[in-house]
Short mmCIF file of C-alpha atoms in Angstrom, two decimals:
data_model
loop_
_atom_site.label_atom_id
_atom_site.label_comp_id
_atom_site.label_asym_id
_atom_site.label_seq_id
_atom_site.Cartn_x
_atom_site.Cartn_y
_atom_site.Cartn_z
CA UNK A 98 123.95 88.09 57.11
CA UNK A 99 121.97 90.27 54.42
CA UNK A 100 118.96 88.02 54.70
CA UNK A 101 119.14 88.00 58.48
CA UNK A 102 119.22 91.77 58.62
CA UNK A 103 116.41 92.13 56.12
CA UNK A 104 114.31 89.64 58.22
CA UNK A 105 115.10 91.45 61.40
CA UNK A 106 113.75 94.76 60.00
CA UNK A 107 110.66 92.85 58.69
CA UNK A 108 110.35 91.21 61.96
CA UNK A 109 110.27 94.52 63.85
CA UNK A 110 107.57 95.82 61.50
CA UNK A 111 105.35 92.69 62.29
CA UNK A 112 106.51 92.79 65.95
CA UNK A 113 105.31 96.40 66.40
CA UNK A 114 101.84 95.41 65.27
CA UNK A 115 101.72 92.49 67.91
CA UNK A 116 102.91 95.11 70.72
CA UNK A 117 100.15 97.41 69.78
CA UNK A 118 97.68 94.63 70.04
CA UNK A 119 99.17 92.98 73.11
CA UNK A 120 99.46 96.27 74.96
CA UNK A 121 95.79 97.10 74.08
CA UNK A 122 94.83 93.65 75.52
CA UNK A 123 96.91 94.20 78.69
CA UNK A 124 95.49 97.63 79.17
CA UNK A 125 91.99 96.45 79.07
CA UNK A 126 93.04 93.59 81.48
CA UNK A 127 94.67 95.93 83.87
CA UNK A 128 92.56 98.92 83.93
CA UNK A 129 89.18 97.90 82.72
CA UNK A 130 89.73 94.57 84.34
CA UNK A 131 88.36 92.45 81.53
CA UNK A 132 89.72 89.61 79.43
CA UNK A 133 89.07 90.82 75.99
CA UNK A 134 90.09 87.92 74.04
CA UNK A 135 88.58 89.23 70.97
CA UNK A 136 90.22 92.54 70.91
CA UNK A 137 92.18 91.58 67.77
CA UNK A 138 88.92 90.43 66.10
CA UNK A 139 87.69 93.90 66.51
CA UNK A 140 90.73 95.13 64.94
CA UNK A 141 90.30 92.84 61.98
CA UNK A 142 86.73 94.22 61.80
CA UNK A 143 88.08 97.80 61.69
CA UNK A 144 90.20 96.65 58.66
CA UNK A 145 87.20 95.45 56.75
CA UNK A 146 85.55 98.78 57.51
CA UNK A 147 88.44 100.48 55.93
CA UNK A 148 88.23 98.21 52.99
CA UNK A 149 84.46 98.62 52.52
CA UNK A 150 84.97 102.51 52.91
CA UNK A 151 87.82 102.42 50.40
CA UNK A 152 85.66 100.64 47.90
CA UNK A 153 82.88 102.97 48.40
CA UNK A 154 84.90 106.11 47.99
CA UNK A 155 86.91 104.97 45.00
CA UNK A 156 89.94 104.45 47.06
CA UNK A 157 90.01 107.65 49.18
CA UNK A 158 92.99 106.76 51.67
CA UNK A 159 92.23 109.32 54.21
CA UNK A 160 88.37 108.32 54.46
CA UNK A 161 89.10 104.62 54.31
CA UNK A 162 91.89 104.52 57.14
CA UNK A 163 90.00 107.05 59.19
CA UNK A 164 86.76 105.07 59.10
CA UNK A 165 88.90 102.07 60.22
CA UNK A 166 90.21 103.93 63.26
CA UNK A 167 86.89 105.53 64.24
CA UNK A 168 85.05 102.23 63.86
CA UNK A 169 87.50 100.63 66.41
CA UNK A 170 87.10 103.45 68.82
CA UNK A 171 83.34 103.15 68.51
CA UNK A 172 83.09 99.41 68.92
CA UNK A 173 85.19 99.57 72.06
CA UNK A 174 83.25 102.26 73.66
CA UNK A 175 79.83 100.81 72.66
CA UNK A 176 80.58 97.40 74.11
CA UNK A 177 82.15 99.00 77.31
CA UNK A 178 78.63 99.27 79.06
CA UNK A 179 78.13 95.60 78.83
CA UNK A 180 81.65 94.92 80.25
CA UNK A 181 81.23 97.76 82.96
CA UNK A 182 77.89 96.21 84.01
CA UNK A 183 79.67 92.92 84.58
CA UNK A 184 82.39 94.78 86.50
CA UNK A 185 80.22 96.82 88.77
CA UNK A 186 79.10 93.45 90.22
CA UNK A 187 82.57 92.38 90.59
CA UNK A 188 81.99 91.07 94.09
CA UNK A 189 79.60 88.47 92.71
CA UNK A 190 80.88 87.98 89.19
CA UNK A 191 84.17 86.29 88.17
CA UNK A 192 86.31 88.26 85.61
CA UNK A 193 86.38 85.19 83.46
CA UNK A 194 82.91 86.02 82.63
CA UNK A 195 84.18 89.05 80.68
CA UNK A 196 86.11 86.54 78.56
CA UNK A 197 82.80 84.74 77.68
CA UNK A 198 81.41 88.14 76.63
CA UNK A 199 84.42 88.97 74.65
CA UNK A 200 84.42 85.68 72.69
CA UNK A 201 80.66 86.23 71.96
CA UNK A 202 81.40 89.55 70.45
CA UNK A 203 84.34 87.87 68.53
CA UNK A 204 82.10 85.18 67.20
CA UNK A 205 79.24 87.56 66.04
CA UNK A 206 81.86 89.75 64.22
CA UNK A 207 83.70 86.59 62.58
CA UNK A 208 80.37 85.17 61.58
CA UNK A 209 79.26 88.40 60.10
CA UNK A 210 82.70 88.87 58.19
CA UNK A 211 82.45 85.17 56.88
CA UNK A 212 78.72 85.52 55.58
CA UNK A 213 78.24 89.22 54.68
CA UNK A 214 81.39 90.69 53.37
CA UNK A 215 82.89 89.98 50.03
CA UNK A 216 80.91 86.52 50.13
CA UNK A 217 83.39 85.47 52.97
CA UNK A 218 86.34 85.59 50.62
CA UNK A 219 89.60 87.20 51.95
CA UNK A 220 89.90 90.98 51.01
CA UNK A 221 92.90 92.56 49.49
CA UNK A 222 93.90 96.03 49.94
CA UNK A 223 94.90 98.30 46.87
CA UNK A 224 98.50 98.40 45.94
CA UNK A 225 98.24 102.17 46.21
CA UNK A 226 98.06 101.62 49.94
CA UNK A 227 100.42 98.80 50.52
CA UNK A 228 103.17 99.78 48.06
CA UNK A 229 103.16 96.45 46.46
CA UNK A 230 104.52 96.39 42.83
CA UNK A 231 106.39 99.79 43.42
CA UNK A 232 110.19 99.88 43.24
CA UNK A 233 111.70 99.62 46.79
CA UNK A 234 111.40 102.78 48.88
CA UNK A 235 114.79 102.10 50.65
CA UNK A 236 117.48 99.94 49.44
CA UNK A 237 120.62 99.29 51.43
CA UNK A 238 122.62 96.33 50.04
CA UNK A 239 120.07 93.57 49.91
CA UNK A 240 117.68 95.13 52.40
CA UNK A 241 114.99 96.69 50.61
CA UNK A 242 111.67 98.06 52.10
CA UNK A 243 108.78 98.93 50.22
CA UNK A 244 106.93 102.13 50.93
CA UNK A 245 104.20 100.20 52.74
CA UNK A 246 106.62 98.38 55.01
CA UNK A 247 108.21 101.64 55.91
CA UNK A 248 104.93 103.27 56.78
CA UNK A 249 103.71 100.63 58.77
CA UNK A 250 107.04 100.22 60.79
CA UNK A 251 107.08 104.04 61.47
CA UNK A 252 103.43 103.97 62.41
CA UNK A 253 104.02 101.08 64.71
CA UNK A 254 107.11 102.66 66.49
CA UNK A 255 105.59 106.15 66.77
CA UNK A 256 102.46 104.75 68.43
CA UNK A 257 104.35 102.18 70.69
CA UNK A 258 106.47 105.07 71.92
CA UNK A 259 103.41 107.39 72.10
CA UNK A 260 101.39 104.76 74.10
CA UNK A 261 104.36 104.28 76.57
CA UNK A 262 104.61 107.96 76.86
CA UNK A 263 100.97 108.07 77.86
CA UNK A 264 101.28 105.30 80.31
CA UNK A 265 104.39 106.75 82.12
CA UNK A 266 103.98 110.69 81.61
CA UNK A 267 100.34 111.50 81.78
CA UNK A 268 97.97 111.98 84.51
CA UNK A 269 95.57 109.37 82.84
CA UNK A 270 98.48 106.85 82.54
CA UNK A 271 99.34 107.26 86.20
CA UNK A 272 95.77 106.39 86.96
CA UNK A 273 95.85 103.41 84.71
CA UNK A 274 98.99 102.27 86.35
CA UNK A 275 97.52 102.83 89.91
CA UNK A 276 94.34 100.89 89.13
CA UNK A 277 96.29 98.17 87.49
CA UNK A 278 98.61 97.62 90.79
CA UNK A 279 95.74 98.11 93.19
CA UNK A 280 92.18 99.00 92.31
CA UNK A 281 90.95 99.41 95.92
CA UNK A 282 93.95 101.68 96.73
CA UNK A 283 93.36 103.72 93.61
CA UNK A 284 89.73 104.22 94.80
CA UNK A 285 91.02 105.29 98.14
CA UNK A 286 93.08 108.22 96.48
CA UNK A 287 90.16 109.58 94.50
CA UNK A 288 90.70 108.03 91.22
CA UNK A 289 87.18 107.52 89.52
CA UNK A 290 87.25 103.86 88.60
CA UNK A 291 84.62 103.54 86.01
CA UNK A 292 85.45 106.78 84.21
CA UNK A 293 89.14 105.84 84.05
CA UNK A 294 88.13 102.34 82.84
CA UNK A 295 86.19 104.15 79.94
CA UNK A 296 89.19 106.27 79.10
CA UNK A 297 91.25 102.87 78.69
CA UNK A 298 88.60 101.55 76.49
CA UNK A 299 88.86 104.74 74.32
CA UNK A 300 92.64 104.52 74.20
CA UNK A 301 92.76 100.94 73.41
CA UNK A 302 90.13 101.57 70.65
CA UNK A 303 92.45 104.18 69.28
CA UNK A 304 95.33 101.59 69.45
CA UNK A 305 93.19 99.07 67.75
CA UNK A 306 92.24 101.41 65.10
CA UNK A 307 96.09 102.12 64.36
CA UNK A 308 96.98 98.55 64.55
CA UNK A 309 94.22 98.04 61.98
CA UNK A 310 95.95 100.60 59.58
CA UNK A 311 99.32 99.20 60.13
CA UNK A 312 98.19 95.64 59.38
CA UNK A 313 96.20 96.74 56.28
CA UNK A 314 99.43 98.18 54.86
CA UNK A 315 101.70 95.49 56.16
CA UNK A 316 99.75 92.32 55.39
CA UNK A 317 97.94 93.86 52.37
CA UNK A 318 94.96 91.47 52.89
CA UNK A 319 92.55 90.19 55.70
CA UNK A 320 90.27 87.10 56.04
CA UNK A 321 87.44 86.45 58.54
CA UNK A 322 89.67 83.98 60.37
CA UNK A 323 92.50 86.47 60.64
CA UNK A 324 91.21 87.97 63.94
CA UNK A 325 90.89 84.57 65.65
CA UNK A 326 94.43 83.65 64.72
CA UNK A 327 95.65 87.08 66.05
CA UNK A 328 93.56 86.65 69.19
CA UNK A 329 95.36 83.41 70.03
CA UNK A 330 98.66 84.97 69.38
CA UNK A 331 97.95 88.05 71.50
CA UNK A 332 96.72 85.92 74.29
CA UNK A 333 99.87 83.77 74.22
CA UNK A 334 102.23 86.63 73.91
CA UNK A 335 100.56 88.19 76.89
CA UNK A 336 100.68 85.10 79.06
CA UNK A 337 104.17 84.31 77.89
CA UNK A 338 105.49 87.76 78.62
CA UNK A 339 103.66 87.65 82.08
CA UNK A 340 99.93 88.66 82.05
CA UNK A 341 99.60 92.19 82.35
CA UNK A 342 103.19 93.12 82.07
CA UNK A 343 103.41 95.99 79.73
CA UNK A 344 107.04 95.98 79.29
CA UNK A 345 107.25 92.30 79.02
CA UNK A 346 104.52 92.43 76.25
CA UNK A 347 106.75 94.95 74.23
CA UNK A 348 109.76 92.77 74.24
CA UNK A 349 107.96 89.41 73.56
CA UNK A 350 105.73 91.06 70.94
CA UNK A 351 108.71 92.42 69.05
CA UNK A 352 110.60 89.13 69.56
CA UNK A 353 107.63 87.14 68.05
CA UNK A 354 107.57 89.38 65.09
CA UNK A 355 111.44 88.61 64.58
CA UNK A 356 111.16 85.08 65.10
CA UNK A 357 108.25 84.71 62.71
CA UNK A 358 110.39 86.81 60.02
CA UNK A 359 113.41 84.79 60.48
CA UNK A 360 111.58 81.35 59.97
CA UNK A 361 109.91 82.83 56.80
CA UNK A 362 113.39 83.92 55.55
CA UNK A 363 115.28 80.84 56.21
CA UNK A 364 112.69 78.14 56.02
CA UNK A 365 109.11 78.48 55.07
CA UNK A 366 106.46 81.21 55.70
CA UNK A 367 103.72 78.41 56.05
CA UNK A 368 105.53 77.07 59.07
CA UNK A 369 106.10 80.21 60.87
CA UNK A 370 102.83 80.10 63.00
CA UNK A 371 103.53 76.54 64.25
CA UNK A 372 107.15 77.27 65.07
CA UNK A 373 106.23 80.46 66.92
CA UNK A 374 103.83 78.36 69.03
CA UNK A 375 106.33 75.59 69.70
CA UNK A 376 108.96 78.30 70.92
CA UNK A 377 106.11 79.83 73.02
CA UNK A 378 105.27 76.42 74.53
CA UNK A 379 108.70 75.95 75.64
CA UNK A 380 108.96 79.33 76.93
CA UNK A 381 105.71 78.75 79.26
CA UNK A 382 107.20 75.38 80.32
CA UNK A 383 110.24 76.87 81.47
CA UNK A 384 108.54 80.04 82.91
CA UNK A 385 105.05 79.02 83.90
CA UNK A 386 104.35 82.60 85.38
CA UNK A 387 105.66 84.39 82.24
CA UNK A 388 109.14 85.32 81.24
CA UNK A 389 108.80 88.80 82.91
CA UNK A 390 106.40 87.89 85.64
CA UNK A 391 102.47 88.42 85.82
CA UNK A 392 101.44 91.96 86.95
CA UNK A 393 97.93 91.12 88.23
CA UNK B 527 95.85 126.29 117.99
CA UNK B 528 92.83 127.54 116.24
CA UNK B 529 89.95 125.41 117.52
CA UNK B 530 86.98 127.64 116.47
CA UNK B 531 84.39 124.94 117.70
CA UNK B 532 82.72 124.86 114.23
CA UNK B 533 81.86 121.36 113.23
CA UNK B 534 83.51 120.36 110.16
CA UNK B 535 82.48 116.65 110.12
CA UNK B 536 79.33 115.17 111.61
CA UNK B 537 78.22 111.46 111.46
CA UNK B 538 74.82 110.85 112.41
CA UNK B 539 73.39 107.62 113.43
CA UNK B 540 75.46 105.49 110.91
CA UNK B 541 74.50 101.81 109.96
CA UNK B 542 76.71 99.71 107.72
CA UNK B 543 76.43 96.15 107.09
CA UNK B 544 78.77 93.90 104.96
CA UNK B 545 76.29 91.07 103.66
CA UNK B 546 74.64 90.05 106.92
CA UNK B 547 77.18 91.25 109.29
CA UNK B 548 76.49 94.58 110.88
CA UNK B 549 79.71 96.37 111.16
CA UNK B 550 78.29 99.87 112.33
CA UNK B 551 75.25 100.12 114.50
CA UNK B 552 74.18 103.76 114.76
CA UNK B 553 77.69 105.44 115.12
CA UNK B 554 77.58 109.42 115.73
CA UNK B 555 80.55 111.33 116.06
CA UNK B 556 81.90 114.86 115.31
CA UNK B 557 85.23 116.46 114.12
CA UNK B 558 85.52 120.28 114.73
CA UNK B 559 87.87 122.42 112.71
CA UNK B 560 91.48 122.16 113.83
CA UNK B 561 90.82 119.08 116.14
CA UNK B 562 92.57 115.88 116.53
CA UNK B 563 90.04 113.17 117.22
CA UNK B 564 90.93 109.74 117.93
CA UNK B 565 88.74 106.49 117.33
CA UNK B 566 89.82 103.91 120.18
CA UNK B 567 88.89 100.19 120.11
CA UNK B 568 89.99 96.79 119.51
CA UNK B 569 90.29 94.85 115.98
CA UNK B 570 86.75 94.53 114.42
CA UNK B 571 85.18 97.45 116.66
CA UNK B 572 84.60 99.42 113.50
CA UNK B 573 87.32 101.99 113.30
CA UNK B 574 88.38 101.25 109.52
CA UNK B 575 84.53 100.82 108.75
CA UNK B 576 83.84 104.31 109.82
CA UNK B 577 86.69 105.88 107.85
CA UNK B 578 85.95 103.99 104.82
CA UNK B 579 82.31 104.80 104.97
CA UNK B 580 83.26 108.56 105.42
CA UNK B 581 85.27 108.13 102.19
CA UNK B 582 82.33 106.59 100.34
CA UNK B 583 83.85 103.06 99.83
CA UNK B 584 81.01 101.43 101.93
CA UNK B 585 77.33 102.16 101.26
CA UNK B 586 75.42 103.18 104.29
CA UNK B 587 72.22 101.42 105.29
CA UNK B 588 71.09 104.35 107.38
CA UNK B 589 72.40 107.65 108.66
CA UNK B 590 74.09 110.59 107.42
CA UNK B 591 77.50 112.25 106.90
CA UNK B 592 77.74 115.93 106.67
CA UNK B 593 81.07 117.62 105.80
CA UNK B 594 81.33 121.27 105.82
CA UNK B 595 77.64 121.70 105.98
CA UNK B 596 77.18 119.59 102.92
CA UNK B 597 75.67 115.98 102.81
CA UNK B 598 78.16 113.58 101.42
CA UNK B 599 76.45 110.37 102.35
CA UNK B 600 77.00 107.67 99.72
CA UNK B 601 78.62 110.01 97.30
CA UNK B 602 81.48 108.36 94.98
CA UNK B 603 84.95 108.24 96.68
CA UNK B 604 86.53 110.72 94.07
CA UNK B 605 83.75 113.44 94.85
CA UNK B 606 84.39 112.97 98.49
CA UNK B 607 88.22 113.37 98.03
CA UNK B 608 87.55 116.52 95.98
CA UNK B 609 85.48 117.89 98.79
CA UNK B 610 88.54 117.80 101.06
CA UNK B 611 88.79 114.47 102.91
CA UNK B 612 91.70 112.08 102.48
CA UNK B 613 92.58 108.77 103.87
CA UNK B 614 95.96 107.48 104.97
CA UNK B 615 94.99 103.89 104.92
CA UNK B 616 96.02 101.15 107.34
CA UNK B 617 99.03 99.56 105.75
CA UNK B 618 99.91 102.86 103.91
CA UNK B 619 98.27 101.96 100.69
CA UNK B 620 101.39 102.98 98.92
CA UNK B 621 101.62 101.95 95.18
CA UNK B 622 104.97 99.99 95.48
CA UNK B 623 105.67 99.61 91.76
CA UNK B 624 105.37 103.31 91.14
CA UNK B 625 107.84 106.23 91.96
CA UNK B 626 107.61 108.32 95.04
CA UNK B 627 106.79 111.17 92.84
CA UNK B 628 104.05 109.27 90.89
CA UNK B 629 102.70 108.30 94.27
CA UNK B 630 102.57 111.90 95.36
CA UNK B 631 100.89 113.10 92.25
CA UNK B 632 98.31 110.43 92.69
CA UNK B 633 97.16 112.22 95.75
CA UNK B 634 96.51 115.40 93.54
CA UNK B 635 94.97 113.35 90.89
CA UNK B 636 91.80 115.37 90.98
CA UNK B 637 93.62 118.73 90.91
CA UNK B 638 97.04 118.93 89.42
CA UNK B 639 97.14 122.71 89.37
CA UNK B 640 99.93 123.85 91.57
CA UNK B 641 101.38 120.44 91.76
CA UNK B 642 104.93 121.88 91.68
CA UNK B 643 104.37 123.90 94.71
CA UNK B 644 102.52 121.11 96.44
CA UNK B 645 105.38 118.70 95.94
CA UNK B 646 107.96 121.37 96.89
CA UNK B 647 105.89 121.84 100.01
CA UNK B 648 105.88 118.18 101.00
CA UNK B 649 109.59 117.77 100.12
CA UNK B 650 110.23 120.50 102.70
CA UNK B 651 108.18 118.61 105.41
CA UNK B 652 109.70 115.30 104.33
CA UNK B 653 113.26 115.80 103.01
CA UNK B 654 113.68 112.07 102.47
CA UNK B 655 110.95 111.92 100.10
CA UNK B 656 112.66 114.68 98.01
CA UNK B 657 115.89 112.71 97.94
CA UNK B 658 114.06 109.71 96.66
CA UNK B 659 111.54 111.23 94.51
CA UNK B 660 112.64 108.89 91.52
CA UNK B 661 112.87 105.75 93.48
CA UNK B 662 110.31 103.10 93.32
CA UNK B 663 108.12 103.29 96.41
CA UNK B 664 108.62 99.56 97.01
CA UNK B 665 112.13 100.35 98.09
CA UNK B 666 111.31 102.68 100.97
CA UNK B 667 111.33 101.57 104.58
CA UNK B 668 108.02 101.23 106.58
CA UNK B 669 108.43 104.73 108.24
CA UNK B 670 109.20 106.28 104.88
CA UNK B 671 106.07 104.69 103.35
CA UNK B 672 104.09 106.13 106.28
CA UNK B 673 105.55 109.51 105.43
CA UNK B 674 104.74 108.96 101.67
CA UNK B 675 101.26 108.18 102.50
CA UNK B 676 100.88 111.24 104.70
CA UNK B 677 102.53 113.34 101.96
CA UNK B 678 100.35 112.00 99.46
CA UNK B 679 97.31 113.13 101.68
CA UNK B 680 98.75 116.65 101.78
CA UNK B 681 98.91 116.71 97.91
CA UNK B 682 95.14 116.49 97.82
CA UNK B 683 94.49 119.85 99.60
CA UNK B 684 92.56 118.13 102.34
CA UNK B 685 90.64 119.93 105.01
CA UNK B 686 90.44 116.73 106.98
CA UNK B 687 92.95 113.86 107.03
CA UNK B 688 91.89 110.54 108.38
CA UNK B 689 94.79 108.37 109.52
CA UNK B 690 94.04 104.67 110.10
CA UNK B 691 96.53 102.71 112.56
CA UNK B 692 99.58 104.55 111.49
CA UNK B 693 101.76 102.80 114.20
CA UNK B 694 101.02 99.29 113.06
CA UNK B 695 104.46 97.64 112.21
CA UNK B 696 106.65 100.51 113.02
CA UNK B 697 109.53 100.82 115.54
CA UNK B 698 108.63 102.85 118.56
CA UNK B 699 110.89 105.60 117.53
CA UNK B 700 109.40 105.93 114.18
CA UNK B 701 106.04 105.90 115.72
CA UNK B 702 106.90 108.92 117.87
CA UNK B 703 108.17 110.71 114.58
CA UNK B 704 104.85 110.04 112.85
CA UNK B 705 102.91 111.22 115.86
CA UNK B 706 105.03 114.51 115.93
CA UNK B 707 104.19 114.86 112.17
CA UNK B 708 100.59 114.59 113.00
CA UNK B 709 100.79 117.01 115.73
CA UNK B 710 102.57 119.61 113.36
CA UNK B 711 100.01 119.15 110.70
CA UNK B 712 97.27 119.85 113.05
CA UNK B 713 99.03 122.94 114.26
CA UNK B 714 98.92 124.10 110.54
CA UNK B 715 95.23 123.92 110.73
CA UNK B 716 94.29 120.22 109.42
CA UNK B 717 91.53 118.39 111.14
CA UNK B 718 92.69 114.86 111.86
CA UNK B 719 90.61 111.81 112.55
CA UNK B 720 92.92 109.12 113.95
CA UNK B 721 92.37 105.58 114.66
CA UNK B 722 94.87 103.99 116.84
CA UNK B 723 95.57 100.83 118.91
CA UNK B 724 98.19 102.67 121.01
CA UNK B 725 95.53 104.20 123.14
CA UNK B 726 97.85 106.15 125.57
CA UNK B 727 99.83 107.81 122.86
CA UNK B 728 96.71 108.59 120.79
CA UNK B 729 94.87 110.14 123.62
CA UNK B 730 97.99 112.22 124.68
CA UNK B 731 97.86 113.58 121.03
CA UNK B 732 94.23 114.07 120.62
CA UNK B 733 91.65 116.56 121.73
CA UNK B 734 88.84 114.21 122.04
CA UNK B 735 88.19 110.44 121.68
CA UNK B 736 85.52 107.94 120.91
CA UNK B 737 85.61 104.50 122.15
CA UNK B 738 84.12 101.74 119.87
CA UNK B 739 83.09 98.30 120.63
CA UNK B 740 81.54 95.95 118.04
CA UNK B 741 80.40 98.84 115.78
CA UNK B 742 79.01 101.21 118.45
CA UNK B 743 80.37 104.12 120.42
CA UNK B 744 80.22 103.14 123.99
CA UNK B 745 82.09 106.16 125.55
CA UNK B 746 83.21 109.52 124.39
CA UNK B 747 84.88 112.61 125.94
CA UNK B 748 88.02 114.75 126.21
CA UNK B 749 91.24 113.08 125.91
CA UNK B 750 91.98 114.07 129.57
CA UNK B 751 88.74 112.71 130.65
CA UNK B 752 89.19 109.38 128.83
CA UNK B 753 92.66 109.02 130.14
CA UNK B 754 91.42 109.18 133.72
CA UNK B 755 88.32 107.12 133.10
CA UNK B 756 88.73 103.80 135.12
CA UNK B 757 87.12 101.50 132.50
CA UNK B 758 89.33 102.93 129.72
CA UNK B 759 92.39 102.49 132.20
CA UNK B 760 91.39 98.76 132.74
CA UNK B 761 90.61 97.87 129.24
CA UNK B 762 93.27 99.60 127.31
CA UNK B 763 95.96 101.14 129.47
CA UNK B 764 96.51 97.95 131.74
CA UNK B 765 96.10 99.99 134.91
#
């Protein structure tokens, strides 16, 4: 029972990172109308930027993490014109072409990380950030959480809540949801489509940056292949929850985190990815349109 | 009714094509302040195309659109909405996954100042919307959706409301209610450009009308005149 509870808590930490990534992916899909498969690769790139700046500043946390967040926002906004150029010609071009562009961006980043940073070896974040090697921050029976776990969990929860608050309680969020439901109808009520799309890039960039911080603390390391691995997971979670279904993504993202943590707790961490995919495969066979239904 | 005779909207020699298909072939029309003007014509005559082009959804090939003395031809839809034109689209265009209140606030997206007063005003006009403000719009009946769509237009501070085929899919009694609402709004000073297949009812309501056929205006005049025109009576009124 104690192991179970401990792994549930770990799973929620990991799951909240998935939720941030999946929601970013879904927002881009719904509002900017692009399939940004490589969004998690951009996030991993931001982890690398944090790591580089940490190295350059002698471990200045604030500068390192801020650099990661800023880089995620910048990359999203800088790549936006390319996507928007495709989307302006939406009548003639298929949305799938945005996925090709996204994959291209992902490949360039992954190649760059494999050749040019740390000779392609995985990077590790300092213990002062992750809290590894310190005594447990919280101990309840057998459940113990390091300072890092605590921090990433808090960050994840605050930003997931904040994100859903933006979506459901603000003017921009209302416009996002309107475009997501009916882009033509949104245009008729006077919502500027391209400008609102750009806002969604900025917001997902911010989300990506926060995810990068949470992952740096939670995972403590990154490798050039991490982005691709996360990209596959995020795409799978999004499809299984129902493409574009924000609330579904929240539930399935958390569930995936918990599932992986339970496999790690009771069996073996090295199998958690495979098992997660077997479970997701079964889910998609039972519910081909996603557990909570597509919202496209 | 205050019909000062001042022109609020003028469309001059408008040409619009979708690919190789010419949807509008030199349409000209006017709406004066305080007027209800109706566009009459069968499906495909160009009624929706005119409204969508005024709103900036379609690019014009030729011609000009002047609203309140300012040229708005080919401006983006959000700018045109800001200038005071709002469309109540065919099929209502309500966002069915969103709440009634969210739908109303979308109408005021470009100007949320006084949103509270504006929602209070539309709840007063349409009490049923006030009662259902937190309900998902998808659960409303057809007539309620049409009211929501009109209320949403009012949220935008419009000077002219375009209403595209409001009676489609509604029971006759509800259609009467909707026409009554449009008449009352007109009395409050809103100019209304209406498109309608229910020609008799529309002409009874309107001050003037334009008859469209395959993208051109073939006839125009006062409602009274059109109601007594023999061609109109034959083609649309079954007499």
